Coordinates of C-alpha atoms and ligand atoms in Angstrom, one line a residue:
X172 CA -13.8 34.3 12.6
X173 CA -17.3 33.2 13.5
X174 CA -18.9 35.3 15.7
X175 CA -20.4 33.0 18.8
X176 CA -17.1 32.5 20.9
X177 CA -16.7 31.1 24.2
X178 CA -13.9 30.5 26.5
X179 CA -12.4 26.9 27.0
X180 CA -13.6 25.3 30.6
X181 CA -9.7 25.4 31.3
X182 CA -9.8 29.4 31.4
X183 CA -6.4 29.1 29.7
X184 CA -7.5 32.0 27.4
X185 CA -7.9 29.8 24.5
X186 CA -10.8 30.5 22.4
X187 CA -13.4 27.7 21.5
X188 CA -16.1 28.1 18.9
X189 CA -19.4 26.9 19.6
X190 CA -20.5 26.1 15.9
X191 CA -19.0 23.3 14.0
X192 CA -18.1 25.8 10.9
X193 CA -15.2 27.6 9.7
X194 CA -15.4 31.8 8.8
X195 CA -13.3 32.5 6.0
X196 CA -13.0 36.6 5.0
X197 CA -12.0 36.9 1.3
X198 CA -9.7 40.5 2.1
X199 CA -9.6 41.0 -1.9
X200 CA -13.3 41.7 -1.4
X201 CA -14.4 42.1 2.2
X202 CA -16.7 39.2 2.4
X203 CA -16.9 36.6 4.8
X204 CA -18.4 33.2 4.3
X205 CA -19.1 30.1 7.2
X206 CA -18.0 26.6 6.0
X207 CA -19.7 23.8 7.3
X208 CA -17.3 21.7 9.1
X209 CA -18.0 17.8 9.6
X210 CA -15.3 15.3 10.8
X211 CA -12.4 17.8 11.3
X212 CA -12.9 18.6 7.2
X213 CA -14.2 21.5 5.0
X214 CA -15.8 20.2 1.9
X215 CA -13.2 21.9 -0.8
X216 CA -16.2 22.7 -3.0
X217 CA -17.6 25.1 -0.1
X218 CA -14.7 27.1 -1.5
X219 CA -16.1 27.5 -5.1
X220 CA -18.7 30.5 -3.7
X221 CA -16.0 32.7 -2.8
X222 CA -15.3 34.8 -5.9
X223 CA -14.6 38.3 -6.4
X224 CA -17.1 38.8 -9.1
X225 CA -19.7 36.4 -11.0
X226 CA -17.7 35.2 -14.0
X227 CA -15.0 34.5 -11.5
X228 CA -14.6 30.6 -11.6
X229 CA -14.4 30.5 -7.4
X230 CA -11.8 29.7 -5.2
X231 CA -9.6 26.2 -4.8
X232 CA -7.5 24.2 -2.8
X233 CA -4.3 23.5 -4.3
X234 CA -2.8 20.4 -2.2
X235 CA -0.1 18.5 -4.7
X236 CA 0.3 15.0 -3.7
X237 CA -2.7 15.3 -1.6
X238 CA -0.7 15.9 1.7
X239 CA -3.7 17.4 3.5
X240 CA -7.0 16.1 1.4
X241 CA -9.4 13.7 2.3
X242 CA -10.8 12.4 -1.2
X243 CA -13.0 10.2 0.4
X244 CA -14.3 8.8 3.2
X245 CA -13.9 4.9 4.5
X246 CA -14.5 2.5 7.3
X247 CA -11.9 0.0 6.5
X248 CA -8.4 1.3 7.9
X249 CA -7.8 3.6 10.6
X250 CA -3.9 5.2 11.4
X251 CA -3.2 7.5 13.8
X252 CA 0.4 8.7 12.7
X253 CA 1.0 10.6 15.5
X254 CA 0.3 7.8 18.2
X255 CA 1.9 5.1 15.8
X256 CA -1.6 3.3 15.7
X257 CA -3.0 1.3 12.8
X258 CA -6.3 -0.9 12.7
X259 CA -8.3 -2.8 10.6
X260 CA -11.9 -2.3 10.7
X261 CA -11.7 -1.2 14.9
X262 CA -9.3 -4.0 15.6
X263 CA -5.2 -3.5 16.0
X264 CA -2.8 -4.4 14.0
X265 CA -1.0 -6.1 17.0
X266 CA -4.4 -8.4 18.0
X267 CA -4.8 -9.4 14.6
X268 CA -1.5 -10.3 13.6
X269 CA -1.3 -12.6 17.6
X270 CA -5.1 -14.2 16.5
X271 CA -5.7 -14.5 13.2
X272 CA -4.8 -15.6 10.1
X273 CA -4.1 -13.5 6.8
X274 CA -7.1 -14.8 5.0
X275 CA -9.4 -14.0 8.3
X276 CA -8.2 -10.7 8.0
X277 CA -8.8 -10.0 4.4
X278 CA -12.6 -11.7 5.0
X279 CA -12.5 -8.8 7.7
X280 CA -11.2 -6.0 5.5
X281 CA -13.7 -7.0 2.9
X282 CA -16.8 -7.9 4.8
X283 CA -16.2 -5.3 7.9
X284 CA -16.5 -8.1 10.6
X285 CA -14.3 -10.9 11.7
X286 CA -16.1 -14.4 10.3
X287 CA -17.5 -17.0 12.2
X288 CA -15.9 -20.4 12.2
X289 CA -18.1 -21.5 9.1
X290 CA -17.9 -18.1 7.0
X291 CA -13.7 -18.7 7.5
X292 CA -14.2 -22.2 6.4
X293 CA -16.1 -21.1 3.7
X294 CA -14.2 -18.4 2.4
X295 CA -10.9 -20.5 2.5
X296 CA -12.3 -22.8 0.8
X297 CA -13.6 -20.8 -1.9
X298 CA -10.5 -19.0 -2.0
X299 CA -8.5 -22.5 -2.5
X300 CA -10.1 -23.4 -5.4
X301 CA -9.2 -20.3 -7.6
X302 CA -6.1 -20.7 -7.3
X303 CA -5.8 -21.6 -11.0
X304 CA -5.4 -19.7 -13.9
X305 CA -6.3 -20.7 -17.4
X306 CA -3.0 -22.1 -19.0
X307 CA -2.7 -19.2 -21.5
X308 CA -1.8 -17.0 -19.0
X309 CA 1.3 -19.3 -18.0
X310 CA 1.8 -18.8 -21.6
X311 CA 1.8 -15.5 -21.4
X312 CA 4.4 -15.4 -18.6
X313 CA 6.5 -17.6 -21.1
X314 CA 6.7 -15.1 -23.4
X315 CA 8.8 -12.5 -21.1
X316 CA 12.0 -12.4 -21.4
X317 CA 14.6 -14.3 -18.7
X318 CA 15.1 -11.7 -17.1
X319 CA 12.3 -9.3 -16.8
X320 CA 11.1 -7.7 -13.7
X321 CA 8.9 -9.8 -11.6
X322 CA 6.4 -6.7 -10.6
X323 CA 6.4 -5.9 -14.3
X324 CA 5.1 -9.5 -14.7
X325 CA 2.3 -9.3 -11.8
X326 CA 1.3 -5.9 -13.2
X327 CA 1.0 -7.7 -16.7
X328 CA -0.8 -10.7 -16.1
X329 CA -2.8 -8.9 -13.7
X330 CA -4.3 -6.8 -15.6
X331 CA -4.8 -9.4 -18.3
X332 CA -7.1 -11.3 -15.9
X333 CA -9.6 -8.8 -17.3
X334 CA -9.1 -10.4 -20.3
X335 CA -10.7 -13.6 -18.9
X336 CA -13.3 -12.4 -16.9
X337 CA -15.1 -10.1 -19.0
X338 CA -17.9 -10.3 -16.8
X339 CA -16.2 -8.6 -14.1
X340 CA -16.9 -5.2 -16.1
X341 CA -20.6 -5.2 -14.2
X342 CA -19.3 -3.7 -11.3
X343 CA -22.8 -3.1 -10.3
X344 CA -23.5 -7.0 -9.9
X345 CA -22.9 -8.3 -6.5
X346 CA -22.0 -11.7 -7.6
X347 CA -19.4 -10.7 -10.1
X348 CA -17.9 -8.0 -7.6
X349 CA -17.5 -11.0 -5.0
X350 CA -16.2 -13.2 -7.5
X351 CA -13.6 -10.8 -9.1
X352 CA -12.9 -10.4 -4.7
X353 CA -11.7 -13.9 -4.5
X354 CA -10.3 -14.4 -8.0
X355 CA -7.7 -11.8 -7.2
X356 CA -7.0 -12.7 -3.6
X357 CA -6.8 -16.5 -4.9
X358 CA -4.8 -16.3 -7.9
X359 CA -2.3 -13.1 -7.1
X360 CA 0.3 -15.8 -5.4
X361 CA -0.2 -18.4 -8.2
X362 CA 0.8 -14.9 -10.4
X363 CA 3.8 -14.3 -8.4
X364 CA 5.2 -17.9 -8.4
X365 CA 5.0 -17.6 -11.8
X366 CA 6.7 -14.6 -12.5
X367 CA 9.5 -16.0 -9.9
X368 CA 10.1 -19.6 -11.3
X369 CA 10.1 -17.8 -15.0
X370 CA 13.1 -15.8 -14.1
X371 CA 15.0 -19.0 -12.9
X372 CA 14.1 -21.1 -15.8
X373 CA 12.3 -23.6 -13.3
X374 CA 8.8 -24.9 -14.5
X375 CA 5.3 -23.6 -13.0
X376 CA 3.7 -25.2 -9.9
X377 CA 0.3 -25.5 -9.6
X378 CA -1.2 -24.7 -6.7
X379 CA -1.9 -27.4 -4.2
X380 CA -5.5 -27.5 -2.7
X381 CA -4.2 -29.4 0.7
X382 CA -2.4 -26.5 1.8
X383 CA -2.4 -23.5 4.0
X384 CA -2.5 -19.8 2.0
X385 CA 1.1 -19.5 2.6
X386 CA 1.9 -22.8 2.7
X387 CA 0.8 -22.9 -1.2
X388 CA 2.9 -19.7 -2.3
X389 CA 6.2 -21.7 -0.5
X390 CA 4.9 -25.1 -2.7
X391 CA 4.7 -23.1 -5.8
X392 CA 7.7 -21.0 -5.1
X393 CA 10.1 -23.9 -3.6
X394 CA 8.6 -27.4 -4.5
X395 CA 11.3 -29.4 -6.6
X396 CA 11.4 -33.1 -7.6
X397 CA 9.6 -34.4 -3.9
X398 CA 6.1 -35.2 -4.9
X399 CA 4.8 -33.2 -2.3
X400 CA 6.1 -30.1 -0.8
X401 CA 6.0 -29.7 3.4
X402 CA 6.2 -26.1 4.5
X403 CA 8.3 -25.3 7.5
X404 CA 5.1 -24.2 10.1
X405 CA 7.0 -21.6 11.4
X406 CA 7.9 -20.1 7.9
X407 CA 4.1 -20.3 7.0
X408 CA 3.0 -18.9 10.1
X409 CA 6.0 -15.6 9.9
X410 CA 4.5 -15.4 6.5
X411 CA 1.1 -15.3 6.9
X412 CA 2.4 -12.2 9.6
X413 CA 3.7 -10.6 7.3
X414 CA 0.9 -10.8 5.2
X415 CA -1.5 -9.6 7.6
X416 CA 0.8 -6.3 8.1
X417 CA 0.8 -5.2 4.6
X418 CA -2.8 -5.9 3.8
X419 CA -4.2 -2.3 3.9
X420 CA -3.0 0.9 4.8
X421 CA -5.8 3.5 4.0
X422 CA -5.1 5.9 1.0
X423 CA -1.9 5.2 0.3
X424 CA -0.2 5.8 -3.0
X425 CA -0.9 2.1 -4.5
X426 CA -4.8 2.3 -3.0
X427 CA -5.2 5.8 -4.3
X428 CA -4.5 4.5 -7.8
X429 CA -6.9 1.7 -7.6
X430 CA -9.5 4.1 -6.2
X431 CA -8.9 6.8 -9.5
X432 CA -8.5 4.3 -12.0
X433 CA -11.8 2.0 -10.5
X434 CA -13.7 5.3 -10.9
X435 CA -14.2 5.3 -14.5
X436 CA -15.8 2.2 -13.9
X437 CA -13.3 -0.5 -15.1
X438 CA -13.2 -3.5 -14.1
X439 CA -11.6 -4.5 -10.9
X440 CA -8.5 -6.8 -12.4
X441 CA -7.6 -3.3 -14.4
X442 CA -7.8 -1.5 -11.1
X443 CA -6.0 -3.7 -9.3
X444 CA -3.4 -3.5 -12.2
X445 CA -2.7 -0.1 -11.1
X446 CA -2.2 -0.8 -7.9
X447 CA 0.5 -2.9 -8.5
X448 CA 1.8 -0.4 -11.1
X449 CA 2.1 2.0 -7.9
X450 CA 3.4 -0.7 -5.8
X451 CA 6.6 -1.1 -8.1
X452 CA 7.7 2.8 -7.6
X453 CA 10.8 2.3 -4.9
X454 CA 8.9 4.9 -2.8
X455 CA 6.3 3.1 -2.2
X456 CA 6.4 -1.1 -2.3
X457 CA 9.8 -0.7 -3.8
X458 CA 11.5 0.6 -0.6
X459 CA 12.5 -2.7 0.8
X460 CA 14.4 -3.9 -2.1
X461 CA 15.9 -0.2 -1.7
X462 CA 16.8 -1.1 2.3
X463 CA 18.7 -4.3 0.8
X464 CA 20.6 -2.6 -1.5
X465 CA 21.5 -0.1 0.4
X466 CA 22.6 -2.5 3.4
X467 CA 24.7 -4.1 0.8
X468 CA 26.5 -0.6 -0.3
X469 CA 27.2 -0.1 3.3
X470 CA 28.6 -3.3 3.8
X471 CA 30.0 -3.2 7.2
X472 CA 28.5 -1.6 10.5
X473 CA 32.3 0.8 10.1
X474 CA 31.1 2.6 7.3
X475 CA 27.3 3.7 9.5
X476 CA 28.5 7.0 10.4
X477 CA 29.8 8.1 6.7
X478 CA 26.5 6.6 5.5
X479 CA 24.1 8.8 7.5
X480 CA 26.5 11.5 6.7
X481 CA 25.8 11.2 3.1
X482 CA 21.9 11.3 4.3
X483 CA 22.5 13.8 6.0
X484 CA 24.2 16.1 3.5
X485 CA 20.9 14.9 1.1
X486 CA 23.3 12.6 -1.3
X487 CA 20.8 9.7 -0.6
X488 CA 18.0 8.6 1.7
X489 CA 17.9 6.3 4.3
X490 CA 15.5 4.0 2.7
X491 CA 13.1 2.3 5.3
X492 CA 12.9 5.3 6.9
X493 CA 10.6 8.0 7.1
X494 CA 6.6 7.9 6.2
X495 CA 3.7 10.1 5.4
X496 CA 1.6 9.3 8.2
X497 CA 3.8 7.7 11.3
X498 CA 5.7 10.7 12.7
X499 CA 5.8 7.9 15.4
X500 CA 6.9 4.7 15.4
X501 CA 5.4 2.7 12.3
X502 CA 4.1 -0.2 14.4
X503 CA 4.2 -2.8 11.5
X504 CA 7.6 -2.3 12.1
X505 CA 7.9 -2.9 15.7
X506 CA 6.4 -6.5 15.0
X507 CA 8.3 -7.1 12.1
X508 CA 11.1 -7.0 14.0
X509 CA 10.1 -9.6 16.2
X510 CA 8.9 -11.7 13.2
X511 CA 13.0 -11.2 11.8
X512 CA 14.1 -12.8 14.9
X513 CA 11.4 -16.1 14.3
X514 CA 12.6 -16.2 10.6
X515 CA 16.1 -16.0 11.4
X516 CA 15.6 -19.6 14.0
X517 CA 14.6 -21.8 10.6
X518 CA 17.1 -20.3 8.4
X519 CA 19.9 -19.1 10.0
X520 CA 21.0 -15.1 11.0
X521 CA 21.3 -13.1 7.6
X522 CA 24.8 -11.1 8.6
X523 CA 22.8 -7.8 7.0
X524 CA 20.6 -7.7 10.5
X525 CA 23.5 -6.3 12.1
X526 CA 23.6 -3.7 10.0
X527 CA 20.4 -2.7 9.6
X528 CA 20.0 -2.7 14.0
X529 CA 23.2 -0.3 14.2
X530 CA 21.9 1.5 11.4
X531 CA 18.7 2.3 13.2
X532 CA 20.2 3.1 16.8
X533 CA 22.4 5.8 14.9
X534 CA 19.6 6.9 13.2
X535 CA 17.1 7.2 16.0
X536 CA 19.8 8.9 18.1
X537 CA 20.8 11.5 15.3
X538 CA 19.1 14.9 15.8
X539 CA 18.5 15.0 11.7
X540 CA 16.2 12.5 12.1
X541 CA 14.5 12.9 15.5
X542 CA 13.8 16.8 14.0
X543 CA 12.2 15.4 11.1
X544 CA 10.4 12.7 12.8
X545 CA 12.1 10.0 11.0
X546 CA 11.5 6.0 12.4
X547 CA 11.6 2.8 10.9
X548 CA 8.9 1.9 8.3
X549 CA 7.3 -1.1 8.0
X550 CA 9.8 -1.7 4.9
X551 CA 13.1 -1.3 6.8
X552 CA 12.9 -5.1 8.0
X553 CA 10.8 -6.8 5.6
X554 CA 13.8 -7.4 2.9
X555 CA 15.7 -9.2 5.5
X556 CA 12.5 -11.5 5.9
X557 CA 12.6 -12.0 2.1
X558 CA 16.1 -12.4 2.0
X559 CA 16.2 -15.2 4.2
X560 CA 13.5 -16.7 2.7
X561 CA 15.7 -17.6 -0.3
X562 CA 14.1 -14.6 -2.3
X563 CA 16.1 -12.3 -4.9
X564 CA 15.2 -8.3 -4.0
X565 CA 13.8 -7.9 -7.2
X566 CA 10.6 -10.5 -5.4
X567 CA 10.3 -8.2 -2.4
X568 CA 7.8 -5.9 -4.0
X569 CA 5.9 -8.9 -5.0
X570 CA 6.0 -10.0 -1.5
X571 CA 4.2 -6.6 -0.3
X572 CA 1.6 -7.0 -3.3
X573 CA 0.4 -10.4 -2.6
X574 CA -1.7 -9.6 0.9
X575 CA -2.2 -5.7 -0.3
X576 CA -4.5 -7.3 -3.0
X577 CA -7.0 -7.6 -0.1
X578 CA -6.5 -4.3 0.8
X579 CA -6.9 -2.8 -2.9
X580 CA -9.9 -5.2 -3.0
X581 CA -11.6 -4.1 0.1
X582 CA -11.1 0.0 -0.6
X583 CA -11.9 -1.1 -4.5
X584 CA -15.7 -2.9 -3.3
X585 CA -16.1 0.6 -0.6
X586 CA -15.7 3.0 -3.8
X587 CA -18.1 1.5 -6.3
X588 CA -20.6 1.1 -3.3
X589 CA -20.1 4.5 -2.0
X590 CA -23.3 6.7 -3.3
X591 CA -20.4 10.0 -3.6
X592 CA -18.0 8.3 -5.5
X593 CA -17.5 9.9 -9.2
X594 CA -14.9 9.4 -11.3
X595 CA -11.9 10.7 -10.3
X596 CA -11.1 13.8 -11.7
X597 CA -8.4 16.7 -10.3
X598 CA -8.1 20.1 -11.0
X599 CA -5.1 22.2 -11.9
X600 CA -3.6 25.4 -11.4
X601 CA -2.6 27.0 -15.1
X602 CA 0.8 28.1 -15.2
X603 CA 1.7 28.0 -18.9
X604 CA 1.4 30.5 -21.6
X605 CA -1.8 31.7 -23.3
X606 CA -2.9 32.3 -26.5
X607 CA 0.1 32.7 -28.5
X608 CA 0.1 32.8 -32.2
X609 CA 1.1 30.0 -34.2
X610 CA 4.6 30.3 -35.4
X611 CA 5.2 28.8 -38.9
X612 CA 8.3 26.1 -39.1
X613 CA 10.6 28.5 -40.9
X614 CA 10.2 30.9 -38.2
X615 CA 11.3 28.9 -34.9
X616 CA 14.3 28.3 -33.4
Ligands
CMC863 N1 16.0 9.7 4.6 C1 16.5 11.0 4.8 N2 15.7 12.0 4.9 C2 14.4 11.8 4.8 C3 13.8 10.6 4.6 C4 14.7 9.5 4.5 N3 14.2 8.2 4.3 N4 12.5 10.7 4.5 C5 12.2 12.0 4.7 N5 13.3 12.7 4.9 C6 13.5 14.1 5.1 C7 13.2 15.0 3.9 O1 14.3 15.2 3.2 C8 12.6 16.2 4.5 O2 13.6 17.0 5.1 P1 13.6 18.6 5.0 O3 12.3 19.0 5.7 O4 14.8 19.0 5.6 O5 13.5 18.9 3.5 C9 11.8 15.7 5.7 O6 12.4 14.4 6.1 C10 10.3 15.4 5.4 O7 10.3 14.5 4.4 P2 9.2 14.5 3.2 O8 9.9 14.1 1.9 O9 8.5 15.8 3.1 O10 8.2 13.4 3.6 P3 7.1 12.7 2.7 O11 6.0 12.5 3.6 O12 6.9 13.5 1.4 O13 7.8 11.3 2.3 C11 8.4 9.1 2.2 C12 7.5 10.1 2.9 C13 8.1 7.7 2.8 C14 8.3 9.1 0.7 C15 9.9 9.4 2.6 O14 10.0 9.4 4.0 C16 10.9 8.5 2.0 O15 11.3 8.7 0.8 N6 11.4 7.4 2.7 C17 12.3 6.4 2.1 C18 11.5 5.5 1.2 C19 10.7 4.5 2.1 O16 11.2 3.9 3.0 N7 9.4 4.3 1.6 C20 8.5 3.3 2.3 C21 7.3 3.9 2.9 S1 6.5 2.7 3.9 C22 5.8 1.6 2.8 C23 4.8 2.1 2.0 O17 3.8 2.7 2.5 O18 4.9 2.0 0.7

């Protein structure tokens, strides 16, 4: 350990060090190196020096699925897992989603402070008029079948936006970076819509300038024969909520993929792409059209205890439940449940809330999941949201990647602008055979 050691003021015995660095004694050869520490981290290459002789290729980390590496450093989202505390850019979740609006918040996300009223006005305005796509992409969603999956759509046409903005490949010009910023946010519901009326054999809507964010996505989702569509305030403004909750969540699995893929210097609508690829994975976005389903095996608030049961005895997981950071409380879930309960006045109680409230009292009373620090996630009410809504599950995901765009956008425009970014590139530890001779075809087997 390093050598300068003091006792803590308390006089409780403990020990603390008085230099910010880390002493690390290799025992297969006796020596000991100091790693500089700096914001509670090691630098992982600090590790490479420790070798037990010079062709040696040095020490590493080995960390699968990244459960205790920082691989980069960022000043858009902070989460405290342990206190169940999540904010954007030094405001909480909670202020922003009682103040502002979900295209406030991704202008905050993006440009690191809240705008003023005529840098809001602007940016919804600019944001309103993309809203288009050329009409070859609503050709494109034409030529999916019936029935295809609406992510696999989004991540499709996405990533074929790329295809119309080649510019957007000088991710070094400032101009194109902000442009590819709003194209995305602007034209990701238009996408969605699509994908959505496609699957019912409904024609597209265009977007409609005189409306709210939200209040667009319901026109192009909902708008019939009336000439022109009125959203329901309350449903715009439980929308826009929601929108606001799932807009950025630090490196997460979706935001980690945009991160590696934007670091060989694609372009953004590629990146992006893989974010939503991510996004589809039912750990991930994909959980609440997991919770839905699984509220519909379940079926009645009788069958709970077997359910948990099953959980229990690892037949199946309690989808909703459980996350990588919140060993607390996930508070996106706290006010999602509030939001349910605003939803649930326009359209009527969805007889699945029942369920899923019984579901978590016996859950958060079970010992199996207080152990293992298991609470609601943001996910475990959002389905009902979307259910009521009038949505089939297979939109839910689509519904999370919407307002994460800004997210992806915001972490995407950090990377490329960070002086240590370089493309993304993991090592392994070799496990596999070496060196074996080539066996001729006659010989194997
Ligand atoms: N149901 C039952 N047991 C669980 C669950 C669950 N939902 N989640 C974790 N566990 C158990 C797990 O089996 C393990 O038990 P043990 O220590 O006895 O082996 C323990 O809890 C620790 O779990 P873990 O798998 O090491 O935790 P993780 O950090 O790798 O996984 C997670 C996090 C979110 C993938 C996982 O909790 C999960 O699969 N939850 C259900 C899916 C879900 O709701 N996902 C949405 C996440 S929030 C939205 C988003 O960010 O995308």
């Amino acid at each position: 350990m390093a050598d300068e050691q003091t006792q803590d003021q308390g006089g409780n015995g403990n020990v603390a060090t008085a230099r910010e660095s880390l002493s690390v004694t290799d025992n297969r050869t006796g020596k000991t190196y100091e790693l500089e520490i700096e914001n509670e981290t090691i630098r992982a290459m600090d590790l490479r020096q420790i070798k037990v002789n010079g062709d040696d290729f040095g020490l590493m980390a080995y960390d699968p699925a990244f459960t205790n590496t920082a691989a980069c450093s960022s000043e858009i989202t902070y989460i405290d897992g342990d206190a169940g505390v999540l904010e954007y850019r030094g405001y909480t979740i909670e202020d922003l989603c009682e103040n502002a609006t979900y295209l406030e918040t991704a202008y905050l996300l993006i440009n690191g402070e809240l705008p003023t009223q005529k840098q809001l006005e602007d940016w919804v305005f600019e944001i309103t008029h993309h809203t288009y796509v050329h009409e070859n992409i609503k050709k494109f969603v034409e030529g999916f079948r019936y029935d295809a999956h609406p992510m696999g759509m989004l991540l499709a046409t996405t990533g074929a936006l790329s295809t119309f903005y080649p510019p957007a490949k000088n991710i070094n010009d400032e101009g194109e970076r902000h442009m590819a910023a709003v194209r995305l946010i602007a034209k990701m519901p238009t996408l969605a819509a699509f994908a959505y009326r496609h699957n019912l054999g409904l024609p597209y809507v265009y977007p409609d300038n005189d409306l709210s964010y939200p209040g667009n996505f319901l026109s192009m989702m909902y708008k019939m024969t009336e000439v022109k569509y009125d959203p329901d305030p309350r449903l715009e403004r439980a929308l826009d909520v929601l929108w606001i909750l799932h807009a950025d969540h630090e490196q997460n699995c979706s935001t980690s993929a945009v991160r590696g893929v934007g670091s060989s210097e694609v372009d953004p609508y590629s990146a992006v792409a893989a974010g939503v690829a991510a996004l589809y994975g039912p750990l991930h976005g994909g959980a609440n059209e997991a919770v839905l389903r699984m509220l519909d095996r379940i079926g009645t608030t009788e069958n709970i205890p077997d359910f948990l049961e099953g959980v229990k005895n690892r037949e199946e997981k309690l989808m909703g439940f459980g996350h990588r950071v919140y060993k607390n409380f996930d508070p996106r879930a706290r006010i999602i449940k509030k939001n349910v309960e605003e939803v649930f006045e326009v359209t009527g109680v969805n007889p699945k809330l029942a369920i899923a409230v019984e579901l978590e009292k016996n859950a958060l009373d079970d010992d199996y999941f207080h152990e293992r620090k298991l609470y609601p996630n943001v996910d475990f009410y959002s389905g009902l949201i979307y259910e009521a809504l009038g949505l089939p599950t297979d939109m839910f995901t689509v519904m999370f990647a919407i307002p994460r765009t800004s997210g992806w956008v915001a972490q995407w425009l950090e990377m490329v602008q960070d002086p240590e970014t370089k493309i993304a590139r993991p090592r392994q530890v070799y496990t596999g055979a070496r060196e074996r001779e080539f066996v001729p075809m006659g010989q194997r087997g």
